[in-house]
Short mmCIF file of C-alpha atoms in Angstrom, two decimals:
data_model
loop_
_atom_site.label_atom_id
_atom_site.label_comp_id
_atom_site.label_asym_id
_atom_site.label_seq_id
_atom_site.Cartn_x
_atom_site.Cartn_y
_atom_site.Cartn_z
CA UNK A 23 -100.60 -42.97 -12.89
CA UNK A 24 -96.84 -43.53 -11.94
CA UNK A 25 -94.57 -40.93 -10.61
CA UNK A 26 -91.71 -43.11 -11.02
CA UNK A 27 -89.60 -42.78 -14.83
CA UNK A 28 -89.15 -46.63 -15.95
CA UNK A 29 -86.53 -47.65 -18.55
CA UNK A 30 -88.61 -47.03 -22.08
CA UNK A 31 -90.39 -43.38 -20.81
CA UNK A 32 -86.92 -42.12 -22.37
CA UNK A 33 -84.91 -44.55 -24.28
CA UNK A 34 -85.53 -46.31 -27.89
CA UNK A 35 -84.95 -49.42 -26.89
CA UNK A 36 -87.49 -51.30 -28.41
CA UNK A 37 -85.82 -53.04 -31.11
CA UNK A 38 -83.27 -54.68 -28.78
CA UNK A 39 -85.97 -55.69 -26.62
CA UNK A 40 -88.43 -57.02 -29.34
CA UNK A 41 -85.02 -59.39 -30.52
CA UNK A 42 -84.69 -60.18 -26.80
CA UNK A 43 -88.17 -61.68 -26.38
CA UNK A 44 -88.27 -63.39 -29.66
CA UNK A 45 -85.17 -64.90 -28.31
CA UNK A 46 -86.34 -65.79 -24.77
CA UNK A 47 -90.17 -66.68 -26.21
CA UNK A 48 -88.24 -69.63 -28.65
CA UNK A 49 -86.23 -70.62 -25.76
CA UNK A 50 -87.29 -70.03 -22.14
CA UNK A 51 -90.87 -69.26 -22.64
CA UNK A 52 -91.97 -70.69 -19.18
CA UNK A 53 -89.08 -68.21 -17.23
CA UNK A 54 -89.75 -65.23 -15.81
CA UNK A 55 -88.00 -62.26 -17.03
CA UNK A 56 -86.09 -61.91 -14.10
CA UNK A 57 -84.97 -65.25 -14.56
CA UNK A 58 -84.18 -64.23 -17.72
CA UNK A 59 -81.97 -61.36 -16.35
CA UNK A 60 -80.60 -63.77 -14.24
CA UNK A 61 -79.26 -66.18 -16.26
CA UNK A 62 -79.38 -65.08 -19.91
CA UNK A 63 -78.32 -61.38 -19.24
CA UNK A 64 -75.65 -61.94 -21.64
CA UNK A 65 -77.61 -62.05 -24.89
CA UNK A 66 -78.34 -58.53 -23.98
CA UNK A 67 -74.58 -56.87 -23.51
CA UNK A 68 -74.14 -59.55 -26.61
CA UNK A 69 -77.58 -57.16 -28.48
CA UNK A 70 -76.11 -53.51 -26.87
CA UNK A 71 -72.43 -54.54 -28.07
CA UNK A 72 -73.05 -54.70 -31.74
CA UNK A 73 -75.79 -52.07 -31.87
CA UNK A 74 -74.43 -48.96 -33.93
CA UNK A 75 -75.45 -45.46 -32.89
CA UNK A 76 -76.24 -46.56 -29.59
CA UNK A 77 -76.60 -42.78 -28.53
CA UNK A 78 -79.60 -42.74 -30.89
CA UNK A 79 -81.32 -45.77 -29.32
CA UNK A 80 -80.64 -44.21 -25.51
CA UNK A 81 -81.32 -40.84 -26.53
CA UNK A 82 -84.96 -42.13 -27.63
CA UNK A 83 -84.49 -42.16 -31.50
CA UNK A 84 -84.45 -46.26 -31.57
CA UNK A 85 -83.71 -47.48 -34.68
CA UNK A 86 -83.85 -43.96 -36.63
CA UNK A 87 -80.67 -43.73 -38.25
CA UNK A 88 -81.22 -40.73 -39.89
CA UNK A 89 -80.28 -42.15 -43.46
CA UNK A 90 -81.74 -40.18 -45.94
CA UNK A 91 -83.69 -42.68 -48.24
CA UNK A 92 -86.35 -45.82 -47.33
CA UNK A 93 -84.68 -48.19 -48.96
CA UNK A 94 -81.15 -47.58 -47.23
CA UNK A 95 -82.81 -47.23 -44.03
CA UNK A 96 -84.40 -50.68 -44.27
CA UNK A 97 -80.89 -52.28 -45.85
CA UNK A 98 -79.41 -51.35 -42.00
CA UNK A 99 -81.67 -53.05 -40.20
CA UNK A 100 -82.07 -55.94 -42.34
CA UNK A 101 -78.54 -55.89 -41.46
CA UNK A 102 -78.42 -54.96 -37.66
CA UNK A 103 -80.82 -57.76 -36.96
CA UNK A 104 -78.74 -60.24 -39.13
CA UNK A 105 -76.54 -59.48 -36.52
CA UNK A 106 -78.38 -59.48 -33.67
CA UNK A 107 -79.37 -63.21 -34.61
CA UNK A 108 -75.78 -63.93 -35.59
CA UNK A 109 -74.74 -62.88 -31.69
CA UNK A 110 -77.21 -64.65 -30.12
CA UNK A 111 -76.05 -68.00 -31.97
CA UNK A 112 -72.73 -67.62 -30.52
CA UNK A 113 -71.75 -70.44 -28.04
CA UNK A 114 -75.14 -72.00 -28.64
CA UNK A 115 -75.51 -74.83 -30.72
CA UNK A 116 -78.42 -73.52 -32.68
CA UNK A 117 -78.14 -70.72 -35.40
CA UNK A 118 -80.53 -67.88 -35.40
CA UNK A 119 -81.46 -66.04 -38.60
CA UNK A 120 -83.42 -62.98 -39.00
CA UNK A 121 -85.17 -62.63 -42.53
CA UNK A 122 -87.27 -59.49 -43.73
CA UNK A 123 -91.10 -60.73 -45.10
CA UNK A 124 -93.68 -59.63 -46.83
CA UNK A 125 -96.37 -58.23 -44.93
CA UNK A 126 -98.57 -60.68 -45.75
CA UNK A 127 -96.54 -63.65 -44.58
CA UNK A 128 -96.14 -63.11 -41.24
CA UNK A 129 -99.16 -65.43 -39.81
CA UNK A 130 -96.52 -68.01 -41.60
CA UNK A 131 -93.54 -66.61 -39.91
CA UNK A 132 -94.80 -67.52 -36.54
CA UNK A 133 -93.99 -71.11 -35.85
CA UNK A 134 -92.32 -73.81 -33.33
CA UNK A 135 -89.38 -72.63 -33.73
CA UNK A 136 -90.06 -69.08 -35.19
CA UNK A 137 -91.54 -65.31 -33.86
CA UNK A 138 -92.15 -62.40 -35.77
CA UNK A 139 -91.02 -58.79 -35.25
CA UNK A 140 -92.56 -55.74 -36.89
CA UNK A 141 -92.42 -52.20 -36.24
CA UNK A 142 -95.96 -50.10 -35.59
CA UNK A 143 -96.72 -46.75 -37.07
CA UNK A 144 -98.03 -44.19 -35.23
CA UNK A 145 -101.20 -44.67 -33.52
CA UNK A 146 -101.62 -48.37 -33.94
CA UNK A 147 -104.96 -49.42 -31.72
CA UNK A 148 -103.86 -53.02 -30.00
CA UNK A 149 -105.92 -54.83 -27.95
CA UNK A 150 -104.39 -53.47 -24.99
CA UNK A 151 -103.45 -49.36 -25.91
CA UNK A 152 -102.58 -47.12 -28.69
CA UNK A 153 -98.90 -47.76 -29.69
CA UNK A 154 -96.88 -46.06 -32.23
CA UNK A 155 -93.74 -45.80 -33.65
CA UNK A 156 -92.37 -49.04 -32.07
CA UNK A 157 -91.01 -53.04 -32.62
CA UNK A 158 -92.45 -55.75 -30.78
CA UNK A 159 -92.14 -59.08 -30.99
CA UNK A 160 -94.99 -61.26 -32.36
CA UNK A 161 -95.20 -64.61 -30.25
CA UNK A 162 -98.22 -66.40 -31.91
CA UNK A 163 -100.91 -65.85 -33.98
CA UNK A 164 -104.64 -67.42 -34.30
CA UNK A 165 -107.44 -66.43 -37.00
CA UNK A 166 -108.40 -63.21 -34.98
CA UNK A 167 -105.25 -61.45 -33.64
CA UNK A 168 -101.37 -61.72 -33.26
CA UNK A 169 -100.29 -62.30 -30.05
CA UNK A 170 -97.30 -59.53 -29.11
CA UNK A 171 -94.18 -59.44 -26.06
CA UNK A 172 -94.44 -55.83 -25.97
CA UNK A 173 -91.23 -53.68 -23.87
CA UNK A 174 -93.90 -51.08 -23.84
CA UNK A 175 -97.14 -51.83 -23.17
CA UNK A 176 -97.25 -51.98 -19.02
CA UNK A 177 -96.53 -48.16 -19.67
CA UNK A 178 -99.63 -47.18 -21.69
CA UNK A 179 -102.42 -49.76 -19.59
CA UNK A 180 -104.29 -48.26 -16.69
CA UNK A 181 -101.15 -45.29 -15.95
CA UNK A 182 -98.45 -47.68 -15.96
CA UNK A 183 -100.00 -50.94 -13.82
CA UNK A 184 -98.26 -54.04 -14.24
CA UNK A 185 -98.69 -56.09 -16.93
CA UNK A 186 -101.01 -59.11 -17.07
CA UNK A 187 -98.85 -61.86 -18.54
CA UNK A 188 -101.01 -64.47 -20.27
CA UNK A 189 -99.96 -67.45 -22.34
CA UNK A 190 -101.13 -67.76 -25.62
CA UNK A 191 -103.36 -70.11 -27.19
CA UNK A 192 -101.50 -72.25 -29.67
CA UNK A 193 -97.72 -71.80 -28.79
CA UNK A 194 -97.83 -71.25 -25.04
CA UNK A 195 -96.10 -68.70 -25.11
CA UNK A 196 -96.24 -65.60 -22.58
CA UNK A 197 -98.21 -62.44 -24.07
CA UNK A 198 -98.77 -59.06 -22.68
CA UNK A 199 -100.44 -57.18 -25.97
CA UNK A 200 -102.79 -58.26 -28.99
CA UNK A 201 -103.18 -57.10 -32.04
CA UNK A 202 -106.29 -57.61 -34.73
CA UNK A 203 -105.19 -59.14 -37.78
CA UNK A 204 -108.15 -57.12 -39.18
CA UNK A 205 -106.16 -54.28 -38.34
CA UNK A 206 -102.83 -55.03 -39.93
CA UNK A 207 -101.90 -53.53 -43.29
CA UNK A 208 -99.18 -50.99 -44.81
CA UNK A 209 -101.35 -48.16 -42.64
CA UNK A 210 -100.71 -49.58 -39.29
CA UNK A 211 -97.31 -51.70 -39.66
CA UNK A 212 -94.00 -50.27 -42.01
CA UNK A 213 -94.05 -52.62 -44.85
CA UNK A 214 -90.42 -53.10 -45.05
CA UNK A 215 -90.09 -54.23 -40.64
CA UNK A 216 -91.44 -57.35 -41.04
CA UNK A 217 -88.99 -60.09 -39.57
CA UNK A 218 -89.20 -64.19 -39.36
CA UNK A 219 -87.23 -64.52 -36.18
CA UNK A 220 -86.05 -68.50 -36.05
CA UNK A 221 -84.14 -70.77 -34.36
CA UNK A 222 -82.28 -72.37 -37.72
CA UNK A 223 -81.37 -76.36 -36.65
#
């Protein structure tokens, strides 16, 4: 088990971070993240700039505004991530668009030039851990599972050992986390945090 405090023990990051790899999985899916850092560090500040309440995603509340009903919770973040893909389009010559799903289209919403994002309840068994109460981004998808870029998962395997990066079977695109499909309904994702992430030519 690690000693050490990493960036996510504390923070509620994870929606930034699930946008992030949906962003670097459709583009730079053969980097490494610290390549990514590297290079592309400015899609980040370009994520952090525009995020509102940013004391609520450092302080470890993520994306809990504290609005008082469902349905105006899930109007600002169909908004923030609007944003979020409208920032990362800047001084590219692609558009990105983020558009809220049904549930049950998000096998479709994983594509060429598309991820998926969704938000876990608490608890959610992966192939990996038990998560809960967090985004990640959803990189491919085959009959049996999704295939997730999880901030968060290196923290719950075997007391915080690295990772094990794979690529994924269809997309080639890097994994870390897996998720039955079996296991994906209203109980174990929020109904309304279902995202098709896409590059829009």
């Amino acid at each position: 088990m690690s000693s050490i405090l990493k960036q996510g023990h504390l923070d509620g990051l994870c929606l930034v971070y699930a946008v992030a790899n949906a962003f670097k999985a459709l583009k730079y899916p053969r980097r490494s993240a610290s390549w990514f850092v590297d290079h592309q560090s400015h899609v980040w500040r370009k994520l952090v700039s525009v995020t509102p309440s940013l004391h609520n995603f450092v302080s470890g509340e993520g994306s809990a505004f504290e609005l008082s009903t469902d349905s105006a919770d899930v109007l600002v973040k169909e908004r923030l991530l609007e944003l979020y893909a409208a920032v990362i389009g800047e001084r590219k010559r692609e558009e990105y668009e983020a558009r809220r799903v049904p549930l049950e289209e998000l096998s479709s919403a994983i594509g060429e030039s598309s991820a998926g994002l969704v938000c876990l309840r608490t608890s959610v068994e992966t192939g990996s851990c038990t998560i809960g109460e967090h985004w990640v981004c959803v990189v491919d998808a085959d009959q049996e599972q999704y295939y997730l870029a999880c901030s968060y998962t290196d923290h719950l395997v075997k007391g915080g050992e690295p990772e094990h990066t794979r690529l994924s079977p269809l997309l080639n695109r890097p994994f870390n986390n897996t998720l039955p499909k079996r296991s994906v309904n209203k109980t174990s994702v929020y109904e309304n945090s279902v995202y098709h992430f896409r590059v829009a030519y």
